[in-house]
mmCIF file of C-alpha atoms in Angstrom:
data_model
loop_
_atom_site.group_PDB
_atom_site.id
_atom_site.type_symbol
_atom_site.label_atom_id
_atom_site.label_comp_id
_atom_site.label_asym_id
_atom_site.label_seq_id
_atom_site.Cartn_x
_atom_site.Cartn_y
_atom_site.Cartn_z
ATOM 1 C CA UNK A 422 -4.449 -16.531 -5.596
ATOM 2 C CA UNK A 423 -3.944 -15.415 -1.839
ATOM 3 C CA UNK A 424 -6.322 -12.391 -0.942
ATOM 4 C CA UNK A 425 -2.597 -11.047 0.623
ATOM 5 C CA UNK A 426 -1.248 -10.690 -2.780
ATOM 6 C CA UNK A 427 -4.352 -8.043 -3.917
ATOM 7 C CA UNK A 428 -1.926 -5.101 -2.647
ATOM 8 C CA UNK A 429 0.212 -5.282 -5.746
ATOM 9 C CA UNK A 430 -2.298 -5.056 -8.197
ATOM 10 C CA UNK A 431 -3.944 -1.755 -9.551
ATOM 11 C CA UNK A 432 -5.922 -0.022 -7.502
ATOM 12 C CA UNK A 433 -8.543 0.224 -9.925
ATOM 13 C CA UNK A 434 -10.479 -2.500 -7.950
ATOM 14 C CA UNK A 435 -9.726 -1.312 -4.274
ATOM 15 C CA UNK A 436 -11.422 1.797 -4.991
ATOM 16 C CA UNK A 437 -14.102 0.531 -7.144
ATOM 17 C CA UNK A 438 -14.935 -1.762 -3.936
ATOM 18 C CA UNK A 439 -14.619 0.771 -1.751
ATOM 19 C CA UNK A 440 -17.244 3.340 -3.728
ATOM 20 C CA UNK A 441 -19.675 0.755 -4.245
ATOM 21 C CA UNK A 442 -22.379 0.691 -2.059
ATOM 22 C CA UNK A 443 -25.496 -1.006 -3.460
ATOM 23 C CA UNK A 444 -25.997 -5.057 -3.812
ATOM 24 C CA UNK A 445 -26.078 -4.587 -7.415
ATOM 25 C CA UNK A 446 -23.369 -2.951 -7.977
ATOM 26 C CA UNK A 447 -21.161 -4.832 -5.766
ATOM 27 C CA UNK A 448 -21.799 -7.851 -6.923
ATOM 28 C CA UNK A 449 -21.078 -6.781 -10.710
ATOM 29 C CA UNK A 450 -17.697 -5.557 -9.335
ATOM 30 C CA UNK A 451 -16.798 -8.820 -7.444
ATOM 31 C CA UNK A 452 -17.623 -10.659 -10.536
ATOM 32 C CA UNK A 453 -15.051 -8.569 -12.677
ATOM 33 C CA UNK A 454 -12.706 -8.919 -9.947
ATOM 34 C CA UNK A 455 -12.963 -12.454 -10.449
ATOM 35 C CA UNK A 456 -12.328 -12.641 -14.259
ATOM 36 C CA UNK A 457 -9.511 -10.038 -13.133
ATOM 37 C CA UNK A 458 -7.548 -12.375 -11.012
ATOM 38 C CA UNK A 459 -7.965 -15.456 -13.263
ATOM 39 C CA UNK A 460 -6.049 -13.610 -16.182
ATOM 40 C CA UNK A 461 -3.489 -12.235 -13.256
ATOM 41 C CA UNK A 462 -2.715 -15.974 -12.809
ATOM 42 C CA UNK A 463 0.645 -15.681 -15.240
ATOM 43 C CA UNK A 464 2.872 -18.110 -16.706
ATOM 44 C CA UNK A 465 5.203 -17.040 -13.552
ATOM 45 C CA UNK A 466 3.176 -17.120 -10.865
ATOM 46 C CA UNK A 467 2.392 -21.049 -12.083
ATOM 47 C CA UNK A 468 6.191 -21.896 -12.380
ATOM 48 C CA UNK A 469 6.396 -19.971 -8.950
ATOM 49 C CA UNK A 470 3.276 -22.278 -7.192
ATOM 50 C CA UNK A 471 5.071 -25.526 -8.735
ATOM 51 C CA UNK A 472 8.217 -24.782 -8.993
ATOM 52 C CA UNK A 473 9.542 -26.567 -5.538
ATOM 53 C CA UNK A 474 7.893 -30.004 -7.783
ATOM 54 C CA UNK A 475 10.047 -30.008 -10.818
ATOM 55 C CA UNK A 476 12.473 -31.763 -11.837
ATOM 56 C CA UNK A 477 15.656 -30.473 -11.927
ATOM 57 C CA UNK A 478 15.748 -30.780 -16.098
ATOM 58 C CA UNK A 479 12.030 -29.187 -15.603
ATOM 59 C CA UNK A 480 13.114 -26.283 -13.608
ATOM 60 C CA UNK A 481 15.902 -25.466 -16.578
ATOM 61 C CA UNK A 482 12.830 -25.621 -19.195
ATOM 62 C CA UNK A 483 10.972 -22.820 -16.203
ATOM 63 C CA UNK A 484 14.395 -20.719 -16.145
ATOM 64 C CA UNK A 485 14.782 -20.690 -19.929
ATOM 65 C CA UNK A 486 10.938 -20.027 -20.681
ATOM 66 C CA UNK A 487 11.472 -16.813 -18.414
ATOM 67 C CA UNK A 488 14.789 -15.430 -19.800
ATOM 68 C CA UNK A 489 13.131 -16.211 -23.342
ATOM 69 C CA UNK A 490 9.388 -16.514 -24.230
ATOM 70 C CA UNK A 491 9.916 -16.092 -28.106
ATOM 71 C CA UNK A 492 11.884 -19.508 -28.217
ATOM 72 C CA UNK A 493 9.189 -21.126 -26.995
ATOM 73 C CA UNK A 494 6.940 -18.839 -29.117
ATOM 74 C CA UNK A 495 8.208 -19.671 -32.355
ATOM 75 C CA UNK A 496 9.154 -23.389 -31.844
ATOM 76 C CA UNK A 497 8.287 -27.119 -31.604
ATOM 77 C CA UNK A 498 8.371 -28.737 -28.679
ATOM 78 C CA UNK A 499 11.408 -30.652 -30.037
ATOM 79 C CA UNK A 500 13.243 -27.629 -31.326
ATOM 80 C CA UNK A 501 13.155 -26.388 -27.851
ATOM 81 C CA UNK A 502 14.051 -28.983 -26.139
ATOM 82 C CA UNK A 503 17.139 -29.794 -28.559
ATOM 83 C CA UNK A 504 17.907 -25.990 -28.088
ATOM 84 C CA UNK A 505 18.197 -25.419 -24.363
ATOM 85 C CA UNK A 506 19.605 -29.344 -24.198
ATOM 86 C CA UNK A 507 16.788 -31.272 -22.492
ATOM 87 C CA UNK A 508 14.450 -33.978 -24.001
ATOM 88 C CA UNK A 509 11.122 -32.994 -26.374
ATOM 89 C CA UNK A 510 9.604 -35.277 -23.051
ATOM 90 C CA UNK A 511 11.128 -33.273 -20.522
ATOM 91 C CA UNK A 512 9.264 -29.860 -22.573
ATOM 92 C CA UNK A 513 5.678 -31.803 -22.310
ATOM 93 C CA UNK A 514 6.486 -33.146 -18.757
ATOM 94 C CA UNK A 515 6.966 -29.736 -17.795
ATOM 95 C CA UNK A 516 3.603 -28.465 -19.521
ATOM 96 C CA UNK A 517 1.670 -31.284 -17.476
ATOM 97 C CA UNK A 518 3.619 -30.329 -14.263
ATOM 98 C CA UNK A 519 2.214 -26.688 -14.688
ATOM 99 C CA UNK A 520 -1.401 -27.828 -15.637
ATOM 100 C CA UNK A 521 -1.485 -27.836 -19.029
ATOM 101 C CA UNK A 522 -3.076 -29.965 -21.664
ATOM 102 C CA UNK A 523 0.613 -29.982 -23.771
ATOM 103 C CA UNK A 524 3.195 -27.949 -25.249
ATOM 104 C CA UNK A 525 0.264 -26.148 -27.638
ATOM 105 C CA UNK A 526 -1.725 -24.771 -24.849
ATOM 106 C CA UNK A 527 1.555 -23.381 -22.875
ATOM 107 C CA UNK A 528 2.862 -22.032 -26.337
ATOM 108 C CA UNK A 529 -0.707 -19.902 -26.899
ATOM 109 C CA UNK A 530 -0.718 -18.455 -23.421
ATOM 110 C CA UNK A 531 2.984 -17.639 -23.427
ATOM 111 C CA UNK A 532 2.120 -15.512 -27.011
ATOM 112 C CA UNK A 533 -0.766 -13.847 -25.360
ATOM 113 C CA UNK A 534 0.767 -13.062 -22.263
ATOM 114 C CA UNK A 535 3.512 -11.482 -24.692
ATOM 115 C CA UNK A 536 1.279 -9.666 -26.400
ATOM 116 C CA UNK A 537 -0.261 -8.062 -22.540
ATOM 117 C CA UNK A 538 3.371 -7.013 -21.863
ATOM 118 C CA UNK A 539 3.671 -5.076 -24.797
ATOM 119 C CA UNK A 540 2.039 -2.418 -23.545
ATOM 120 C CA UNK A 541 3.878 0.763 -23.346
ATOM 121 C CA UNK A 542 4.892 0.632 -19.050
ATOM 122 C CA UNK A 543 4.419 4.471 -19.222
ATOM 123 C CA UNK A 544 1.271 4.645 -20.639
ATOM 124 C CA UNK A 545 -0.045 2.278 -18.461
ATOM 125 C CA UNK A 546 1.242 4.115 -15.360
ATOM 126 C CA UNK A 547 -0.685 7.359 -16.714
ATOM 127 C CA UNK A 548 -3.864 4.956 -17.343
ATOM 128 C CA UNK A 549 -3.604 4.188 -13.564
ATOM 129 C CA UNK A 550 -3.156 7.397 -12.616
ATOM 130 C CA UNK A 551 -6.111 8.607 -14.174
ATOM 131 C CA UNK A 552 -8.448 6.177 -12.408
ATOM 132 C CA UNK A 553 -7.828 8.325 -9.503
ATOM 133 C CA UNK A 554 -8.115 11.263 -11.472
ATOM 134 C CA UNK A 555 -11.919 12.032 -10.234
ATOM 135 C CA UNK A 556 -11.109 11.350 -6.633
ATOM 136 C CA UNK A 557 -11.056 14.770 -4.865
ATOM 137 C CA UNK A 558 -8.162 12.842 -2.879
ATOM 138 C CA UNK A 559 -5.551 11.874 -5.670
ATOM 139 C CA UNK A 560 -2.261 12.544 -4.027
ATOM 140 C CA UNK A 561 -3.734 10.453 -0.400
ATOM 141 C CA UNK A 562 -4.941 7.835 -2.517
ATOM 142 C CA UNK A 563 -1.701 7.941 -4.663
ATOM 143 C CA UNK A 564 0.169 7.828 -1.674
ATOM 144 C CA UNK A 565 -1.773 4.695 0.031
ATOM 145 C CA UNK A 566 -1.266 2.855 -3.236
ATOM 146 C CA UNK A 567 2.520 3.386 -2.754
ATOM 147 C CA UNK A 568 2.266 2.375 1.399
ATOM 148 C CA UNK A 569 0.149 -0.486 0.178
ATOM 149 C CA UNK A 570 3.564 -2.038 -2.195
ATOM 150 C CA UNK A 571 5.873 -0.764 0.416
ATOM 151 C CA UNK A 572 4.125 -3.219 3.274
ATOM 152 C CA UNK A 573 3.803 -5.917 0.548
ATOM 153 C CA UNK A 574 7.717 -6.422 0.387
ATOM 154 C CA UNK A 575 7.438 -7.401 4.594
ATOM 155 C CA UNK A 576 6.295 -10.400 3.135
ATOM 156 C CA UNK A 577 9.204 -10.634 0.253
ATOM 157 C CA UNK A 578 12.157 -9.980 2.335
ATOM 158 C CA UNK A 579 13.081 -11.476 5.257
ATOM 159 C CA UNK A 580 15.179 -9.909 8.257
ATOM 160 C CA UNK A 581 17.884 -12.495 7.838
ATOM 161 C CA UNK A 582 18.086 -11.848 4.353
ATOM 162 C CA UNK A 583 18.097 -8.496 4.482
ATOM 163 C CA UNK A 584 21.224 -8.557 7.538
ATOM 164 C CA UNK A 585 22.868 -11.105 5.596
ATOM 165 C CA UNK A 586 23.452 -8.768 2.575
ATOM 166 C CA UNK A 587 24.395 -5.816 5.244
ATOM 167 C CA UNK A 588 27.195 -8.551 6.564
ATOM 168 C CA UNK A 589 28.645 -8.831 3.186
ATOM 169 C CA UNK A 590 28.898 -4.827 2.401
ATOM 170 C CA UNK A 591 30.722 -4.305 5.661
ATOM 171 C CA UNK A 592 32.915 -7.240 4.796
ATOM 172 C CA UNK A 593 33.145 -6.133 1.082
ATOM 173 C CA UNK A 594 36.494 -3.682 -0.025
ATOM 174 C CA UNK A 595 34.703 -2.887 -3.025
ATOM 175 C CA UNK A 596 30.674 -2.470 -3.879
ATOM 176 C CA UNK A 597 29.648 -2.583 -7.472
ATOM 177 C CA UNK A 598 26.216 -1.575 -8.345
ATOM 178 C CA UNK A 599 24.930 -2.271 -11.465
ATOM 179 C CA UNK A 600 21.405 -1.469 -13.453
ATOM 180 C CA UNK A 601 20.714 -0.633 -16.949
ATOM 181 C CA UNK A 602 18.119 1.755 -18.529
ATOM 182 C CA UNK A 603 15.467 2.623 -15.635
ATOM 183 C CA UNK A 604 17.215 0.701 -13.249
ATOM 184 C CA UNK A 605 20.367 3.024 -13.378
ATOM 185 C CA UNK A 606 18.584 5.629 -11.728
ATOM 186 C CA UNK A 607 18.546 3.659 -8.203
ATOM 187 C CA UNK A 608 21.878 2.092 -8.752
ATOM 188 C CA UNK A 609 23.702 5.610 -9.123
ATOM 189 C CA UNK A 610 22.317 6.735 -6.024
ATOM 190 C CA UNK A 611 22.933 3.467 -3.609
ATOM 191 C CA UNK A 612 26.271 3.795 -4.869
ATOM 192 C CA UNK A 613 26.473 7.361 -4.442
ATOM 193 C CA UNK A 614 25.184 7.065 -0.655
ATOM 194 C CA UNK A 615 27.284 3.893 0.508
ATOM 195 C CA UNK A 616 30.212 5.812 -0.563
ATOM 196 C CA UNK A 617 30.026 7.910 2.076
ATOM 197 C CA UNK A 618 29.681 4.723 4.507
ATOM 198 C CA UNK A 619 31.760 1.951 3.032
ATOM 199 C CA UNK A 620 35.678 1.475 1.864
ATOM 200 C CA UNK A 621 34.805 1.780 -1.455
ATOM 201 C CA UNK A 622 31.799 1.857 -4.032
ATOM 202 C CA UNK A 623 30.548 2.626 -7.534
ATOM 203 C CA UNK A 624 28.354 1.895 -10.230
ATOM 204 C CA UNK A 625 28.858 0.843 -13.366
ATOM 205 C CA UNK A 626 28.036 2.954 -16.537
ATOM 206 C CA UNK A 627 27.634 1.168 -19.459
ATOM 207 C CA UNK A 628 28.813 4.523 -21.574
ATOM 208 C CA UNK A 629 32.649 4.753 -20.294
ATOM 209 C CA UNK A 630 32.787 1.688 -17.707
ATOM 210 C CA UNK A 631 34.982 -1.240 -19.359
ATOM 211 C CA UNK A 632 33.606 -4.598 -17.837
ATOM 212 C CA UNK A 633 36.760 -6.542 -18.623
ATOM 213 C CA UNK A 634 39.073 -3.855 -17.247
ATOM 214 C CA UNK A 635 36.545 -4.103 -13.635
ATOM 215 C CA UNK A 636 36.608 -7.728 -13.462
ATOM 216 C CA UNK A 637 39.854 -8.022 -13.685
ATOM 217 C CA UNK A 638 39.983 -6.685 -9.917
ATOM 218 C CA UNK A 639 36.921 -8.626 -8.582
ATOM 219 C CA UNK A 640 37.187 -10.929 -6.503
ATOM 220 C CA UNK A 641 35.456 -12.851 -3.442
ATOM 221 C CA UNK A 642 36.150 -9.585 -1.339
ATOM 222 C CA UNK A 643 33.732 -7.467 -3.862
ATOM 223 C CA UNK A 644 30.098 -7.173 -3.404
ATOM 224 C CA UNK A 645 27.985 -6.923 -6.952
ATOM 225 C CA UNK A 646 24.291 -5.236 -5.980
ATOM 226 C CA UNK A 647 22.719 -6.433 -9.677
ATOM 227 C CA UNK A 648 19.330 -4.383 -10.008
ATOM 228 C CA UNK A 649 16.971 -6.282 -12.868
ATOM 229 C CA UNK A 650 14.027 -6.215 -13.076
ATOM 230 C CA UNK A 651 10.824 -7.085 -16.123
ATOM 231 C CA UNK A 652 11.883 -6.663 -19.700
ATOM 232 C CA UNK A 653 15.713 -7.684 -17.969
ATOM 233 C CA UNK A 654 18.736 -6.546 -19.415
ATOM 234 C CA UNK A 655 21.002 -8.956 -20.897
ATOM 235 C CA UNK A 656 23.366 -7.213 -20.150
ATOM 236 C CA UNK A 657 23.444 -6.711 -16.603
ATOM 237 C CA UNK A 658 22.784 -10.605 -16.608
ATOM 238 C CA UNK A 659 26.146 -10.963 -18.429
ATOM 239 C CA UNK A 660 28.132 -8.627 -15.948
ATOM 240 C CA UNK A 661 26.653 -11.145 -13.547
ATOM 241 C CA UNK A 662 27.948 -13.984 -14.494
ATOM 242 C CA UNK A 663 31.547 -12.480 -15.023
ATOM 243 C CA UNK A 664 31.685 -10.973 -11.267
ATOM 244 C CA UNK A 665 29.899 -14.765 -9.829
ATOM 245 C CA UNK A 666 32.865 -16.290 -11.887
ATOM 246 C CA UNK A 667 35.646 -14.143 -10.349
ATOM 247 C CA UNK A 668 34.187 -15.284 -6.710
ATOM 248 C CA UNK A 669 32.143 -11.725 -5.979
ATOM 249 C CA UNK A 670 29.287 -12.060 -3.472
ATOM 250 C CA UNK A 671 26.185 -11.372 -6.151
ATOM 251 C CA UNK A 672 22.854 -9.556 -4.627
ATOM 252 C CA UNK A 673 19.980 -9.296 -7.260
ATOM 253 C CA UNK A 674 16.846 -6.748 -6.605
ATOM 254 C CA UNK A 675 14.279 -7.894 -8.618
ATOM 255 C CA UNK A 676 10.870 -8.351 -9.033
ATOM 256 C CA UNK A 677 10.774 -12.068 -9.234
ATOM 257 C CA UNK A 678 12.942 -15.007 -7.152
ATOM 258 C CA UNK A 679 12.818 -16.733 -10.447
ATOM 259 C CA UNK A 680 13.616 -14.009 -12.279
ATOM 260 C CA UNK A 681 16.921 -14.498 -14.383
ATOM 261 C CA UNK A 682 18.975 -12.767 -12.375
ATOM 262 C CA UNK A 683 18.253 -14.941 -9.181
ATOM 263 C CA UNK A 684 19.909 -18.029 -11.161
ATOM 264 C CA UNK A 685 23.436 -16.417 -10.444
ATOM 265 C CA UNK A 686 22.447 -14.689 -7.010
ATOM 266 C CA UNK A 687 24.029 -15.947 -3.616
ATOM 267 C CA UNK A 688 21.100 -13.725 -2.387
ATOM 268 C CA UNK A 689 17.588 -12.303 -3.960
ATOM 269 C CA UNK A 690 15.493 -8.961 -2.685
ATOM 270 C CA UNK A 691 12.493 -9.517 -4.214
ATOM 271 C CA UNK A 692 10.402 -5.934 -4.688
ATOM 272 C CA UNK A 693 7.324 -6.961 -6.119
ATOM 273 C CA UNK A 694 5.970 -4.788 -9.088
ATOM 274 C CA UNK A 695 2.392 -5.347 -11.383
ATOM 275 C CA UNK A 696 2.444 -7.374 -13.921
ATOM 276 C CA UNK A 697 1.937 -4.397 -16.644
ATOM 277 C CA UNK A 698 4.477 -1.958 -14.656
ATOM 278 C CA UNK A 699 7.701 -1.792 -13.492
ATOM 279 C CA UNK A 700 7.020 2.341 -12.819
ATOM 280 C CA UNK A 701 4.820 0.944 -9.607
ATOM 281 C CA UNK A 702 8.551 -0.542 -8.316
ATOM 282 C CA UNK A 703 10.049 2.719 -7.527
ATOM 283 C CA UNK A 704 8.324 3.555 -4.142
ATOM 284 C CA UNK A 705 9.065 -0.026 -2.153
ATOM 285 C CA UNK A 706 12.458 0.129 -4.128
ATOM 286 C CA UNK A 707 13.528 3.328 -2.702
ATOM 287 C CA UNK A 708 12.459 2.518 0.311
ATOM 288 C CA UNK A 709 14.699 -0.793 0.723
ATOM 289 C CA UNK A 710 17.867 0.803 -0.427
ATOM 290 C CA UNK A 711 17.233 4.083 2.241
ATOM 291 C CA UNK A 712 17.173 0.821 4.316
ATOM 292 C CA UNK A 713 20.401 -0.901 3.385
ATOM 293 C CA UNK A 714 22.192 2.881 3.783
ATOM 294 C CA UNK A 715 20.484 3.484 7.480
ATOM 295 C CA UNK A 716 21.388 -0.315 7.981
ATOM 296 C CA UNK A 717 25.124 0.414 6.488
ATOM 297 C CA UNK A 718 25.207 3.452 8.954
ATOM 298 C CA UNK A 719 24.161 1.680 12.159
ATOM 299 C CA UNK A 720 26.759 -1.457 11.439
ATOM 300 C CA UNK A 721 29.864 0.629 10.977
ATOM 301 C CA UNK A 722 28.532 3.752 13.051
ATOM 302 C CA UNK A 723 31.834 5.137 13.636
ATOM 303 C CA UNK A 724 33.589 4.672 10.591
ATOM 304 C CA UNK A 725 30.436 6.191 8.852
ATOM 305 C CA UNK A 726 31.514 9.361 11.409
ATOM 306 C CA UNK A 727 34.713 9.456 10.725
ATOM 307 C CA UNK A 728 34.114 9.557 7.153
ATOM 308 C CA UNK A 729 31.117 12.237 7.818
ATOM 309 C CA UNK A 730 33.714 14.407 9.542
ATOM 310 C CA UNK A 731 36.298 13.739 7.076
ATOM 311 C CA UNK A 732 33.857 14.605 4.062
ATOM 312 C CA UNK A 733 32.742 17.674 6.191
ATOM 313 C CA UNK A 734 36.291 19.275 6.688
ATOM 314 C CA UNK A 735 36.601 18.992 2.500
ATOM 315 C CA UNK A 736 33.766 20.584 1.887
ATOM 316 C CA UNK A 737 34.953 23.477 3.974
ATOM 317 C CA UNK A 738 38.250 23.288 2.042
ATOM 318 C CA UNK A 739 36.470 23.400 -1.011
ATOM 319 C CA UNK A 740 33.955 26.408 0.018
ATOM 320 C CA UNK A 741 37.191 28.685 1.079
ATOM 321 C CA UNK A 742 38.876 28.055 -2.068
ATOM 322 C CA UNK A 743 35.824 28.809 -4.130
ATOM 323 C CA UNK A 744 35.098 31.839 -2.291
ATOM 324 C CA UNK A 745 38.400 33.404 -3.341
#
């Protein structure tokens, strides 16, 4: 694993190098951080170093053994393989092709790694943030920590990218966002801040939003902003594929390229997150979509005053009639 990819990992092991000052100690650290980065080494980050390899039957065992760990958890090779349509072969070709011994080994890690991601994301956020808790500097280290994943996604999104899904909002008549559970939080307010910029925009809400009755509207003229990210919503996957059938132009934000999402995406903004976390997201996520918005802003500068000006006179509108 690249010495570059260190940022997104807890900081428990910056610091620790960092405070360390005698031979002894240092190398007792180094050695942990060691054993550290060979568990890090996931079942993604293999299909993600080999991935350009497979096969194209192999890379449908990859995208299935991502959206769904417990098929391969509780299955033969064979069952597997007759369940997602490819050959009990292809399922061991694939196990060779990411390094290991057969179907057994990949089953074992898969159920261990399961059992790492069970812990509670909160609780490990609060175990993080108490490794600082002794540092008379919390809130500077906290805040480095957060720079640290915010400079990390330089290297996960590209300027092209990032231009190309600015292109298709200005194009768009209608933006949809859409993100479930913890993920809502950042769709609500891109939508809420590109309405002020764009023709139209909104996010969905899975409590009095009708999918059916939406799609029945989209088409290659809407833009669909899909946030998804670990422990990924089935959900938002299936309001995916609706707007990618009706022609919308799809843009996932998620963690992972090969994250399920990506599989319907005409475009991917990866944010990086820890592997035990999806809490550490929120910083470099918030930064991104401040970016899109100042990015929105610049593109269509004077529509985005006309509609400042226009949203200005309302509110005095609405001030004088409240003030009656």
């Amino acid at each position: 694993m690249e010495e570059k990819h260190l940022i997104f990992y807890p900081a428990l092991f910056r610091i620790a190098k960092r405070s360390v000052t005698s031979k002894q100690n240092k190398k007792r650290i180094n050695t942990s951080w060691r054993g550290f980065r060979r568990i890090m080494i996931t079942i993604r980050e293999k299909i993600r170093t080999h991935y350009a390899q497979l096969t194209k039957q192999q890379k449908k065992v990859a995208e299935h053994l991502l959206e769904n760990p417990e098929l391969f958890i509780n299955n033969t090779a064979s069952s597997v393989g007759e369940q997602i349509g490819v050959s009990e072969t292809t399922i061991i070709r694939f196990c060779y092709a990411l390094e290991y011994s057969g179907f057994s080994q990949l089953q074992k890690e898969v159920f261990a790694e399961q059992l790492r991601n069970e812990k509670n994301t909160l609780t490990h956020h609060q175990e993080t943030a108490k490794r600082f808790k002794n540092d008379e500097h919390f809130f500077s280290e906290v805040v480095k920590e957060s720079l640290a994943r915010i400079e990390g996604m330089l290297g996960t999104i590209s300027e092209t990218a990032f231009e190309k899904v600015l292109q298709s909002i200005s194009k768009s008549k209608k933006v949809l966002t859409v993100g479930l559970r913890s993920s809502y939080a950042p769709a609500h307010w891109l939508a809420f801040s590109l309405r002020m910029l764009c023709e139209d925009a909104q996010v969905y809400n899975q409590n009095t939003d009708d999918i059916i009755q939406l799609s029945s509207g989209m088409d290659k003229q809407w833009v669909l902003i899909a946030f998804s990210f670990k422990r990924y919503s089935k959900e938002t996957l299936d309001i995916v594929r609706i707007a990618k059938n009706k022609g919308a132009y799809i843009v996932a934000i998620t963690d992972d390229v090969l994250a399920p999402v990506s599989q319907n995406a005409d475009i991917v903004l990866q944010v990086p997150s820890t592997d035990s976390s999806t809490l550490d997201v929120t910083p470099p996520l918030f930064v991104l979509l401040h970016a899109i918005v100042a990015g929105m802003s610049v593109i269509d500068s004077e529509q985005v005053r006309q509609r400042i000006l226009e949203y200005e006179h309302n509110f005095e509108i609405y001030r004088t009639i409240m003030e009656e």
